[in-house]
Amino acid sequence: MSEARTPAQIEADIVRRRDQLAVTLDEIGVRLHPRTIVGDAKAKARSAVDETAGRAFVAVNRKVTEVRSQFVDADGAPRVDRLVPVAVVAVAVVGLLLVSSRRRKG
């Protein structure tokens, strides 16, 4: 059988529960405040952007490393056999662009 509670115990229990309820309502008020909602949305968006930027950085870095490996050997020395043809093509393209632009002007 349970003990009979005194009016003072009942009143203390009511006060304690009222205080707990007040804390809970304050927490709900903070969570539902427009500034909190906007702040949470900004934080989520910032996190998504950071994650996307991080993935993009990794992808770009990987591609740069792949391209670099085509023109530089493991020791870091340039691979002349690959650089010369690329340089020749680049000079040819620039030359064609210059000739083309002069024909348009003249």
mmCIF file of N, CA, C and O in Angstrom:
data_model
loop_
_atom_site.group_PDB
_atom_site.id
_atom_site.type_symbol
_atom_site.label_atom_id
_atom_site.label_comp_id
_atom_site.label_asym_id
_atom_site.label_seq_id
_atom_site.Cartn_x
_atom_site.Cartn_y
_atom_site.Cartn_z
ATOM 1 N N MET A 1 0.823 -1.172 0.000
ATOM 2 C CA MET A 1 0.000 0.000 0.000
ATOM 3 C C MET A 1 0.875 1.245 0.000
ATOM 4 O O MET A 1 1.921 1.279 0.612
ATOM 5 N N SER A 2 0.437 2.280 -0.695
ATOM 6 C CA SER A 2 1.241 3.484 -0.762
ATOM 7 C C SER A 2 0.981 4.375 0.437
ATOM 8 O O SER A 2 -0.080 4.333 1.050
ATOM 9 N N GLU A 3 2.001 5.162 0.740
ATOM 10 C CA GLU A 3 1.890 6.072 1.885
ATOM 11 C C GLU A 3 0.973 7.232 1.542
ATOM 12 O O GLU A 3 0.918 7.674 0.406
ATOM 13 N N ALA A 4 0.298 7.715 2.522
ATOM 14 C CA ALA A 4 -0.525 8.905 2.332
ATOM 15 C C ALA A 4 0.397 10.114 2.293
ATOM 16 O O ALA A 4 1.317 10.242 3.106
ATOM 17 N N ARG A 5 0.174 10.985 1.315
ATOM 18 C CA ARG A 5 1.016 12.172 1.191
ATOM 19 C C ARG A 5 0.362 13.319 1.939
ATOM 20 O O ARG A 5 -0.855 13.458 1.972
ATOM 21 N N THR A 6 1.224 14.117 2.476
ATOM 22 C CA THR A 6 0.742 15.287 3.221
ATOM 23 C C THR A 6 0.433 16.406 2.234
ATOM 24 O O THR A 6 0.948 16.419 1.111
ATOM 25 N N PRO A 7 -0.378 17.349 2.623
ATOM 26 C CA PRO A 7 -0.662 18.499 1.752
ATOM 27 C C PRO A 7 0.616 19.252 1.354
ATOM 28 O O PRO A 7 0.733 19.732 0.219
ATOM 29 N N ALA A 8 1.588 19.317 2.235
ATOM 30 C CA ALA A 8 2.842 20.003 1.918
ATOM 31 C C ALA A 8 3.601 19.260 0.823
ATOM 32 O O ALA A 8 4.194 19.879 -0.077
ATOM 33 N N GLN A 9 3.593 17.932 0.870
ATOM 34 C CA GLN A 9 4.253 17.131 -0.157
ATOM 35 C C GLN A 9 3.557 17.306 -1.510
ATOM 36 O O GLN A 9 4.212 17.436 -2.544
ATOM 37 N N ILE A 10 2.233 17.299 -1.470
ATOM 38 C CA ILE A 10 1.466 17.484 -2.697
ATOM 39 C C ILE A 10 1.750 18.864 -3.286
ATOM 40 O O ILE A 10 1.981 19.017 -4.494
ATOM 41 N N GLU A 11 1.767 19.876 -2.435
ATOM 42 C CA GLU A 11 2.036 21.238 -2.892
ATOM 43 C C GLU A 11 3.450 21.360 -3.457
ATOM 44 O O GLU A 11 3.667 21.985 -4.499
ATOM 45 N N ALA A 12 4.422 20.725 -2.814
ATOM 46 C CA ALA A 12 5.803 20.758 -3.302
ATOM 47 C C ALA A 12 5.908 20.060 -4.652
ATOM 48 O O ALA A 12 6.629 20.522 -5.546
ATOM 49 N N ASP A 13 5.170 18.953 -4.806
ATOM 50 C CA ASP A 13 5.159 18.241 -6.080
ATOM 51 C C ASP A 13 4.542 19.110 -7.183
ATOM 52 O O ASP A 13 5.051 19.164 -8.298
ATOM 53 N N ILE A 14 3.476 19.808 -6.864
ATOM 54 C CA ILE A 14 2.835 20.704 -7.833
ATOM 55 C C ILE A 14 3.790 21.828 -8.235
ATOM 56 O O ILE A 14 3.925 22.155 -9.417
ATOM 57 N N VAL A 15 4.482 22.403 -7.277
ATOM 58 C CA VAL A 15 5.435 23.486 -7.564
ATOM 59 C C VAL A 15 6.567 22.968 -8.446
ATOM 60 O O VAL A 15 6.962 23.623 -9.423
ATOM 61 N N ARG A 16 7.076 21.789 -8.116
ATOM 62 C CA ARG A 16 8.159 21.199 -8.908
ATOM 63 C C ARG A 16 7.702 20.945 -10.341
ATOM 64 O O ARG A 16 8.398 21.293 -11.302
ATOM 65 N N ARG A 17 6.535 20.377 -10.516
ATOM 66 C CA ARG A 17 6.024 20.108 -11.864
ATOM 67 C C ARG A 17 5.721 21.404 -12.629
ATOM 68 O O ARG A 17 5.949 21.479 -13.827
ATOM 69 N N ARG A 18 5.245 22.410 -11.928
ATOM 70 C CA ARG A 18 4.994 23.707 -12.565
ATOM 71 C C ARG A 18 6.314 24.303 -13.067
ATOM 72 O O ARG A 18 6.377 24.848 -14.168
ATOM 73 N N ASP A 19 7.368 24.186 -12.259
ATOM 74 C CA ASP A 19 8.683 24.697 -12.678
ATOM 75 C C ASP A 19 9.207 23.926 -13.902
ATOM 76 O O ASP A 19 9.747 24.524 -14.828
ATOM 77 N N GLN A 20 9.032 22.609 -13.891
ATOM 78 C CA GLN A 20 9.454 21.806 -15.045
ATOM 79 C C GLN A 20 8.677 22.199 -16.301
ATOM 80 O O GLN A 20 9.248 22.310 -17.390
ATOM 81 N N LEU A 21 7.391 22.408 -16.147
ATOM 82 C CA LEU A 21 6.555 22.814 -17.270
ATOM 83 C C LEU A 21 6.980 24.182 -17.795
ATOM 84 O O LEU A 21 7.046 24.401 -19.012
ATOM 85 N N ALA A 22 7.326 25.102 -16.907
ATOM 86 C CA ALA A 22 7.776 26.432 -17.318
ATOM 87 C C ALA A 22 9.073 26.334 -18.122
ATOM 88 O O ALA A 22 9.233 27.010 -19.146
ATOM 89 N N VAL A 23 9.990 25.476 -17.680
ATOM 90 C CA VAL A 23 11.250 25.288 -18.408
ATOM 91 C C VAL A 23 10.958 24.704 -19.786
ATOM 92 O O VAL A 23 11.516 25.156 -20.805
ATOM 93 N N THR A 24 10.086 23.718 -19.849
ATOM 94 C CA THR A 24 9.734 23.099 -21.129
ATOM 95 C C THR A 24 9.103 24.119 -22.071
ATOM 96 O O THR A 24 9.447 24.180 -23.256
ATOM 97 N N LEU A 25 8.208 24.937 -21.572
ATOM 98 C CA LEU A 25 7.572 25.958 -22.398
ATOM 99 C C LEU A 25 8.582 26.993 -22.875
ATOM 100 O O LEU A 25 8.512 27.458 -24.021
ATOM 101 N N ASP A 26 9.533 27.352 -22.028
ATOM 102 C CA ASP A 26 10.588 28.285 -22.445
ATOM 103 C C ASP A 26 11.421 27.684 -23.580
ATOM 104 O O ASP A 26 11.758 28.369 -24.551
ATOM 105 N N GLU A 27 11.769 26.405 -23.468
ATOM 106 C CA GLU A 27 12.539 25.735 -24.514
ATOM 107 C C GLU A 27 11.765 25.699 -25.829
ATOM 108 O O GLU A 27 12.321 25.950 -26.898
ATOM 109 N N ILE A 28 10.473 25.405 -25.749
ATOM 110 C CA ILE A 28 9.635 25.388 -26.951
ATOM 111 C C ILE A 28 9.578 26.793 -27.559
ATOM 112 O O ILE A 28 9.690 26.958 -28.783
ATOM 113 N N GLY A 29 9.440 27.795 -26.722
ATOM 114 C CA GLY A 29 9.411 29.174 -27.214
ATOM 115 C C GLY A 29 10.688 29.553 -27.935
ATOM 116 O O GLY A 29 10.654 30.210 -28.979
ATOM 117 N N VAL A 30 11.826 29.129 -27.408
ATOM 118 C CA VAL A 30 13.109 29.424 -28.054
ATOM 119 C C VAL A 30 13.208 28.687 -29.378
ATOM 120 O O VAL A 30 13.625 29.253 -30.396
ATOM 121 N N ARG A 31 12.816 27.435 -29.406
ATOM 122 C CA ARG A 31 12.904 26.640 -30.643
ATOM 123 C C ARG A 31 11.993 27.174 -31.738
ATOM 124 O O ARG A 31 12.309 27.081 -32.913
ATOM 125 N N LEU A 32 10.845 27.722 -31.361
ATOM 126 C CA LEU A 32 9.881 28.198 -32.346
ATOM 127 C C LEU A 32 10.032 29.677 -32.660
ATOM 128 O O LEU A 32 9.291 30.205 -33.497
ATOM 129 N N HIS A 33 10.965 30.345 -32.031
ATOM 130 C CA HIS A 33 11.181 31.764 -32.290
ATOM 131 C C HIS A 33 11.696 31.925 -33.719
ATOM 132 O O HIS A 33 12.550 31.159 -34.178
ATOM 133 N N PRO A 34 11.194 32.912 -34.462
ATOM 134 C CA PRO A 34 11.620 33.091 -35.856
ATOM 135 C C PRO A 34 13.136 33.220 -36.023
ATOM 136 O O PRO A 34 13.703 32.687 -36.979
ATOM 137 N N ARG A 35 13.797 33.897 -35.126
ATOM 138 C CA ARG A 35 15.254 34.022 -35.238
ATOM 139 C C ARG A 35 15.939 32.671 -35.125
ATOM 140 O O ARG A 35 16.918 32.410 -35.824
ATOM 141 N N THR A 36 15.432 31.822 -34.247
ATOM 142 C CA THR A 36 16.009 30.487 -34.094
ATOM 143 C C THR A 36 15.789 29.667 -35.364
ATOM 144 O O THR A 36 16.704 28.992 -35.845
ATOM 145 N N ILE A 37 14.587 29.750 -35.911
ATOM 146 C CA ILE A 37 14.272 28.998 -37.126
ATOM 147 C C ILE A 37 15.151 29.482 -38.277
ATOM 148 O O ILE A 37 15.726 28.675 -39.016
ATOM 149 N N VAL A 38 15.282 30.802 -38.428
ATOM 150 C CA VAL A 38 16.126 31.357 -39.494
ATOM 151 C C VAL A 38 17.578 30.958 -39.266
ATOM 152 O O VAL A 38 18.281 30.570 -40.205
ATOM 153 N N GLY A 39 18.041 31.032 -38.033
ATOM 154 C CA GLY A 39 19.423 30.647 -37.725
ATOM 155 C C GLY A 39 19.687 29.189 -38.044
ATOM 156 O O GLY A 39 20.737 28.853 -38.605
ATOM 157 N N ASP A 40 18.737 28.330 -37.710
ATOM 158 C CA ASP A 40 18.884 26.905 -38.025
ATOM 159 C C ASP A 40 18.918 26.673 -39.535
ATOM 160 O O ASP A 40 19.723 25.884 -40.038
ATOM 161 N N ALA A 41 18.044 27.378 -40.257
ATOM 162 C CA ALA A 41 18.017 27.235 -41.715
ATOM 163 C C ALA A 41 19.335 27.715 -42.326
ATOM 164 O O ALA A 41 19.878 27.073 -43.229
ATOM 165 N N LYS A 42 19.856 28.837 -41.820
ATOM 166 C CA LYS A 42 21.142 29.348 -42.321
ATOM 167 C C LYS A 42 22.257 28.345 -42.046
ATOM 168 O O LYS A 42 23.112 28.113 -42.900
ATOM 169 N N ALA A 43 22.249 27.774 -40.856
ATOM 170 C CA ALA A 43 23.291 26.810 -40.504
ATOM 171 C C ALA A 43 23.223 25.579 -41.412
ATOM 172 O O ALA A 43 24.254 25.077 -41.860
ATOM 173 N N LYS A 44 22.021 25.108 -41.693
ATOM 174 C CA LYS A 44 21.876 23.950 -42.584
ATOM 175 C C LYS A 44 22.341 24.290 -43.992
ATOM 176 O O LYS A 44 23.024 23.488 -44.636
ATOM 177 N N ALA A 45 21.970 25.477 -44.469
ATOM 178 C CA ALA A 45 22.389 25.887 -45.815
ATOM 179 C C ALA A 45 23.904 26.037 -45.877
ATOM 180 O O ALA A 45 24.544 25.591 -46.833
ATOM 181 N N ARG A 46 24.473 26.654 -44.846
ATOM 182 C CA ARG A 46 25.930 26.834 -44.802
ATOM 183 C C ARG A 46 26.630 25.483 -44.807
ATOM 184 O O ARG A 46 27.626 25.277 -45.504
ATOM 185 N N SER A 47 26.089 24.551 -44.049
ATOM 186 C CA SER A 47 26.671 23.213 -43.994
ATOM 187 C C SER A 47 26.592 22.529 -45.356
ATOM 188 O O SER A 47 27.553 21.892 -45.796
ATOM 189 N N ALA A 48 25.456 22.667 -46.028
ATOM 190 C CA ALA A 48 25.298 22.053 -47.352
ATOM 191 C C ALA A 48 26.271 22.671 -48.349
ATOM 192 O O ALA A 48 26.877 21.966 -49.158
ATOM 193 N N VAL A 49 26.433 23.999 -48.285
ATOM 194 C CA VAL A 49 27.367 24.674 -49.195
ATOM 195 C C VAL A 49 28.792 24.229 -48.898
ATOM 196 O O VAL A 49 29.574 23.946 -49.816
ATOM 197 N N ASP A 50 29.139 24.162 -47.623
ATOM 198 C CA ASP A 50 30.486 23.721 -47.253
ATOM 199 C C ASP A 50 30.755 22.305 -47.746
ATOM 200 O O ASP A 50 31.836 22.005 -48.253
ATOM 201 N N GLU A 51 29.758 21.445 -47.594
ATOM 202 C CA GLU A 51 29.924 20.057 -48.030
ATOM 203 C C GLU A 51 30.078 19.987 -49.556
ATOM 204 O O GLU A 51 30.948 19.285 -50.075
ATOM 205 N N THR A 52 29.258 20.758 -50.265
ATOM 206 C CA THR A 52 29.337 20.780 -51.723
ATOM 207 C C THR A 52 30.674 21.350 -52.184
ATOM 208 O O THR A 52 31.307 20.813 -53.101
ATOM 209 N N ALA A 53 31.099 22.438 -51.541
ATOM 210 C CA ALA A 53 32.391 23.039 -51.894
ATOM 211 C C ALA A 53 33.526 22.065 -51.616
ATOM 212 O O ALA A 53 34.482 21.968 -52.393
ATOM 213 N N GLY A 54 33.428 21.347 -50.523
ATOM 214 C CA GLY A 54 34.451 20.355 -50.199
ATOM 215 C C GLY A 54 34.522 19.256 -51.236
ATOM 216 O O GLY A 54 35.606 18.856 -51.667
ATOM 217 N N ARG A 55 33.356 18.776 -51.664
ATOM 218 C CA ARG A 55 33.328 17.736 -52.699
ATOM 219 C C ARG A 55 33.889 18.265 -54.013
ATOM 220 O O ARG A 55 34.619 17.565 -54.713
ATOM 221 N N ALA A 56 33.523 19.506 -54.344
ATOM 222 C CA ALA A 56 34.032 20.108 -55.580
ATOM 223 C C ALA A 56 35.544 20.255 -55.510
ATOM 224 O O ALA A 56 36.244 19.975 -56.494
ATOM 225 N N PHE A 57 36.053 20.686 -54.367
ATOM 226 C CA PHE A 57 37.497 20.839 -54.215
ATOM 227 C C PHE A 57 38.204 19.505 -54.409
ATOM 228 O O PHE A 57 39.213 19.430 -55.104
ATOM 229 N N VAL A 58 37.666 18.472 -53.808
ATOM 230 C CA VAL A 58 38.279 17.143 -53.942
ATOM 231 C C VAL A 58 38.256 16.696 -55.399
ATOM 232 O O VAL A 58 39.251 16.178 -55.919
ATOM 233 N N ALA A 59 37.131 16.904 -56.084
ATOM 234 C CA ALA A 59 37.023 16.486 -57.484
ATOM 235 C C ALA A 59 38.000 17.263 -58.361
ATOM 236 O O ALA A 59 38.691 16.676 -59.206
ATOM 237 N N VAL A 60 38.079 18.578 -58.164
ATOM 238 C CA VAL A 60 39.000 19.399 -58.958
ATOM 239 C C VAL A 60 40.438 19.012 -58.665
ATOM 240 O O VAL A 60 41.267 18.883 -59.569
ATOM 241 N N ASN A 61 40.735 18.826 -57.399
ATOM 242 C CA ASN A 61 42.096 18.446 -57.012
ATOM 243 C C ASN A 61 42.490 17.115 -57.643
ATOM 244 O O ASN A 61 43.616 16.941 -58.119
ATOM 245 N N ARG A 62 41.558 16.183 -57.668
ATOM 246 C CA ARG A 62 41.822 14.877 -58.280
ATOM 247 C C ARG A 62 42.105 15.039 -59.773
ATOM 248 O O ARG A 62 43.058 14.455 -60.298
ATOM 249 N N LYS A 63 41.298 15.857 -60.462
ATOM 250 C CA LYS A 63 41.504 16.063 -61.903
ATOM 251 C C LYS A 63 42.831 16.773 -62.171
ATOM 252 O O LYS A 63 43.551 16.413 -63.103
ATOM 253 N N VAL A 64 43.151 17.773 -61.377
ATOM 254 C CA VAL A 64 44.422 18.481 -61.558
ATOM 255 C C VAL A 64 45.581 17.519 -61.378
ATOM 256 O O VAL A 64 46.554 17.534 -62.142
ATOM 257 N N THR A 65 45.477 16.652 -60.388
ATOM 258 C CA THR A 65 46.527 15.666 -60.153
ATOM 259 C C THR A 65 46.645 14.708 -61.337
ATOM 260 O O THR A 65 47.755 14.359 -61.756
ATOM 261 N N GLU A 66 45.500 14.296 -61.890
ATOM 262 C CA GLU A 66 45.526 13.406 -63.057
ATOM 263 C C GLU A 66 46.190 14.086 -64.251
ATOM 264 O O GLU A 66 47.025 13.489 -64.928
ATOM 265 N N VAL A 67 45.808 15.341 -64.517
ATOM 266 C CA VAL A 67 46.394 16.060 -65.656
ATOM 267 C C VAL A 67 47.876 16.304 -65.417
ATOM 268 O O VAL A 67 48.700 16.125 -66.321
ATOM 269 N N ARG A 68 48.209 16.683 -64.204
ATOM 270 C CA ARG A 68 49.614 16.938 -63.872
ATOM 271 C C ARG A 68 50.453 15.682 -64.084
ATOM 272 O O ARG A 68 51.581 15.744 -64.579
ATOM 273 N N SER A 69 49.891 14.538 -63.717
ATOM 274 C CA SER A 69 50.642 13.294 -63.863
ATOM 275 C C SER A 69 50.918 12.970 -65.337
ATOM 276 O O SER A 69 51.835 12.218 -65.633
ATOM 277 N N GLN A 70 50.145 13.545 -66.250
ATOM 278 C CA GLN A 70 50.381 13.340 -67.670
ATOM 279 C C GLN A 70 51.610 14.117 -68.161
ATOM 280 O O GLN A 70 52.228 13.752 -69.147
ATOM 281 N N PHE A 71 51.944 15.195 -67.454
ATOM 282 C CA PHE A 71 53.013 16.072 -67.919
ATOM 283 C C PHE A 71 54.229 16.119 -67.003
ATOM 284 O O PHE A 71 55.219 16.752 -67.318
ATOM 285 N N VAL A 72 54.142 15.464 -65.838
ATOM 286 C CA VAL A 72 55.249 15.455 -64.885
ATOM 287 C C VAL A 72 55.422 14.021 -64.396
ATOM 288 O O VAL A 72 54.441 13.348 -64.074
ATOM 289 N N ASP A 73 56.667 13.573 -64.313
ATOM 290 C CA ASP A 73 56.878 12.199 -63.844
ATOM 291 C C ASP A 73 56.842 12.150 -62.314
ATOM 292 O O ASP A 73 56.615 13.166 -61.652
ATOM 293 N N ALA A 74 57.030 10.976 -61.758
ATOM 294 C CA ALA A 74 56.921 10.776 -60.309
ATOM 295 C C ALA A 74 57.928 11.611 -59.527
ATOM 296 O O ALA A 74 57.679 11.969 -58.375
ATOM 297 N N ASP A 75 59.058 11.939 -60.143
ATOM 298 C CA ASP A 75 60.084 12.739 -59.470
ATOM 299 C C ASP A 75 59.808 14.228 -59.559
ATOM 300 O O ASP A 75 60.526 15.028 -58.972
ATOM 301 N N GLY A 76 58.816 14.622 -60.343
ATOM 302 C CA GLY A 76 58.498 16.035 -60.515
ATOM 303 C C GLY A 76 59.161 16.659 -61.718
ATOM 304 O O GLY A 76 59.013 17.853 -61.962
ATOM 305 N N ALA A 77 59.880 15.872 -62.485
ATOM 306 C CA ALA A 77 60.540 16.377 -63.689
ATOM 307 C C ALA A 77 59.531 16.423 -64.833
ATOM 308 O O ALA A 77 58.677 15.543 -64.956
ATOM 309 N N PRO A 78 59.597 17.457 -65.676
ATOM 310 C CA PRO A 78 58.656 17.544 -66.795
ATOM 311 C C PRO A 78 58.867 16.418 -67.795
ATOM 312 O O PRO A 78 59.997 16.005 -68.053
ATOM 313 N N ARG A 79 57.780 15.943 -68.365
ATOM 314 C CA ARG A 79 57.832 14.900 -69.395
ATOM 315 C C ARG A 79 57.825 15.596 -70.749
ATOM 316 O O ARG A 79 56.779 15.944 -71.282
ATOM 317 N N VAL A 80 59.007 15.798 -71.294
ATOM 318 C CA VAL A 80 59.181 16.541 -72.537
ATOM 319 C C VAL A 80 58.419 15.887 -73.677
ATOM 320 O O VAL A 80 57.835 16.572 -74.522
ATOM 321 N N ASP A 81 58.374 14.556 -73.693
ATOM 322 C CA ASP A 81 57.680 13.852 -74.761
ATOM 323 C C ASP A 81 56.197 14.202 -74.810
ATOM 324 O O ASP A 81 55.557 14.085 -75.854
ATOM 325 N N ARG A 82 55.638 14.661 -73.713
ATOM 326 C CA ARG A 82 54.224 15.058 -73.673
ATOM 327 C C ARG A 82 54.058 16.575 -73.766
ATOM 328 O O ARG A 82 53.055 17.053 -74.276
ATOM 329 N N LEU A 83 55.013 17.329 -73.238
ATOM 330 C CA LEU A 83 54.900 18.780 -73.234
ATOM 331 C C LEU A 83 55.088 19.404 -74.618
ATOM 332 O O LEU A 83 54.394 20.362 -74.963
ATOM 333 N N VAL A 84 56.010 18.888 -75.395
ATOM 334 C CA VAL A 84 56.304 19.472 -76.708
ATOM 335 C C VAL A 84 55.081 19.436 -77.625
ATOM 336 O O VAL A 84 54.711 20.467 -78.208
ATOM 337 N N PRO A 85 54.397 18.299 -77.775
ATOM 338 C CA PRO A 85 53.219 18.301 -78.659
ATOM 339 C C PRO A 85 52.123 19.261 -78.180
ATOM 340 O O PRO A 85 51.492 19.934 -78.990
ATOM 341 N N VAL A 86 51.932 19.350 -76.874
ATOM 342 C CA VAL A 86 50.914 20.256 -76.338
ATOM 343 C C VAL A 86 51.311 21.700 -76.618
ATOM 344 O O VAL A 86 50.475 22.534 -77.005
ATOM 345 N N ALA A 87 52.580 22.032 -76.443
ATOM 346 C CA ALA A 87 53.061 23.386 -76.714
ATOM 347 C C ALA A 87 52.898 23.726 -78.192
ATOM 348 O O ALA A 87 52.485 24.840 -78.546
ATOM 349 N N VAL A 88 53.188 22.786 -79.077
ATOM 350 C CA VAL A 88 53.045 23.019 -80.517
ATOM 351 C C VAL A 88 51.580 23.285 -80.860
ATOM 352 O O VAL A 88 51.262 24.218 -81.610
ATOM 353 N N VAL A 89 50.689 22.499 -80.312
ATOM 354 C CA VAL A 89 49.254 22.695 -80.565
ATOM 355 C C VAL A 89 48.813 24.052 -80.027
ATOM 356 O O VAL A 89 48.066 24.785 -80.688
ATOM 357 N N ALA A 90 49.274 24.426 -78.843
ATOM 358 C CA ALA A 90 48.895 25.712 -78.256
ATOM 359 C C ALA A 90 49.380 26.868 -79.122
ATOM 360 O O ALA A 90 48.637 27.824 -79.378
ATOM 361 N N VAL A 91 50.610 26.794 -79.594
ATOM 362 C CA VAL A 91 51.144 27.852 -80.465
ATOM 363 C C VAL A 91 50.351 27.899 -81.769
ATOM 364 O O VAL A 91 50.034 28.990 -82.271
ATOM 365 N N ALA A 92 49.994 26.763 -82.313
ATOM 366 C CA ALA A 92 49.214 26.721 -83.555
ATOM 367 C C ALA A 92 47.843 27.355 -83.359
ATOM 368 O O ALA A 92 47.380 28.132 -84.202
ATOM 369 N N VAL A 93 47.188 27.048 -82.255
ATOM 370 C CA VAL A 93 45.862 27.616 -81.979
ATOM 371 C C VAL A 93 45.962 29.128 -81.833
ATOM 372 O O VAL A 93 45.165 29.878 -82.399
ATOM 373 N N VAL A 94 46.938 29.609 -81.079
ATOM 374 C CA VAL A 94 47.125 31.048 -80.910
ATOM 375 C C VAL A 94 47.417 31.694 -82.264
ATOM 376 O O VAL A 94 46.872 32.761 -82.589
ATOM 377 N N GLY A 95 48.249 31.073 -83.062
ATOM 378 C CA GLY A 95 48.551 31.599 -84.389
ATOM 379 C C GLY A 95 47.313 31.693 -85.255
ATOM 380 O O GLY A 95 47.088 32.691 -85.938
ATOM 381 N N LEU A 96 46.489 30.651 -85.245
ATOM 382 C CA LEU A 96 45.250 30.673 -86.024
ATOM 383 C C LEU A 96 44.304 31.766 -85.542
ATOM 384 O O LEU A 96 43.648 32.436 -86.342
ATOM 385 N N LEU A 97 44.225 31.947 -84.256
ATOM 386 C CA LEU A 97 43.372 33.007 -83.712
ATOM 387 C C LEU A 97 43.872 34.386 -84.139
ATOM 388 O O LEU A 97 43.081 35.268 -84.478
ATOM 389 N N LEU A 98 45.170 34.590 -84.127
ATOM 390 C CA LEU A 98 45.737 35.868 -84.554
ATOM 391 C C LEU A 98 45.475 36.118 -86.033
ATOM 392 O O LEU A 98 45.075 37.216 -86.435
ATOM 393 N N VAL A 99 45.693 35.111 -86.871
ATOM 394 C CA VAL A 99 45.455 35.246 -88.303
ATOM 395 C C VAL A 99 43.977 35.538 -88.552
ATOM 396 O O VAL A 99 43.614 36.399 -89.351
ATOM 397 N N SER A 100 43.112 34.837 -87.850
ATOM 398 C CA SER A 100 41.671 35.016 -88.004
ATOM 399 C C SER A 100 41.247 36.428 -87.607
ATOM 400 O O SER A 100 40.441 37.053 -88.305
ATOM 401 N N SER A 101 41.790 36.930 -86.507
ATOM 402 C CA SER A 101 41.399 38.274 -86.051
ATOM 403 C C SER A 101 41.937 39.350 -86.992
ATOM 404 O O SER A 101 41.288 40.364 -87.210
ATOM 405 N N ARG A 102 43.083 39.144 -87.605
ATOM 406 C CA ARG A 102 43.633 40.116 -88.559
ATOM 407 C C ARG A 102 42.817 40.149 -89.847
ATOM 408 O O ARG A 102 42.642 41.191 -90.454
ATOM 409 N N ARG A 103 42.312 38.985 -90.255
ATOM 410 C CA ARG A 103 41.496 38.935 -91.477
ATOM 411 C C ARG A 103 40.182 39.689 -91.261
ATOM 412 O O ARG A 103 39.665 40.316 -92.169
ATOM 413 N N ARG A 104 39.632 39.583 -90.069
ATOM 414 C CA ARG A 104 38.369 40.267 -89.775
ATOM 415 C C ARG A 104 38.561 41.785 -89.790
ATOM 416 O O ARG A 104 37.685 42.522 -90.203
ATOM 417 N N LYS A 105 39.675 42.247 -89.272
ATOM 418 C CA LYS A 105 39.946 43.690 -89.208
ATOM 419 C C LYS A 105 40.274 44.246 -90.585
ATOM 420 O O LYS A 105 39.990 45.399 -90.885
ATOM 421 N N GLY A 106 40.964 43.491 -91.387
ATOM 422 C CA GLY A 106 41.488 44.001 -92.653
ATOM 423 C C GLY A 106 40.608 43.758 -93.783
ATOM 424 O O GLY A 106 39.959 44.329 -94.506
#
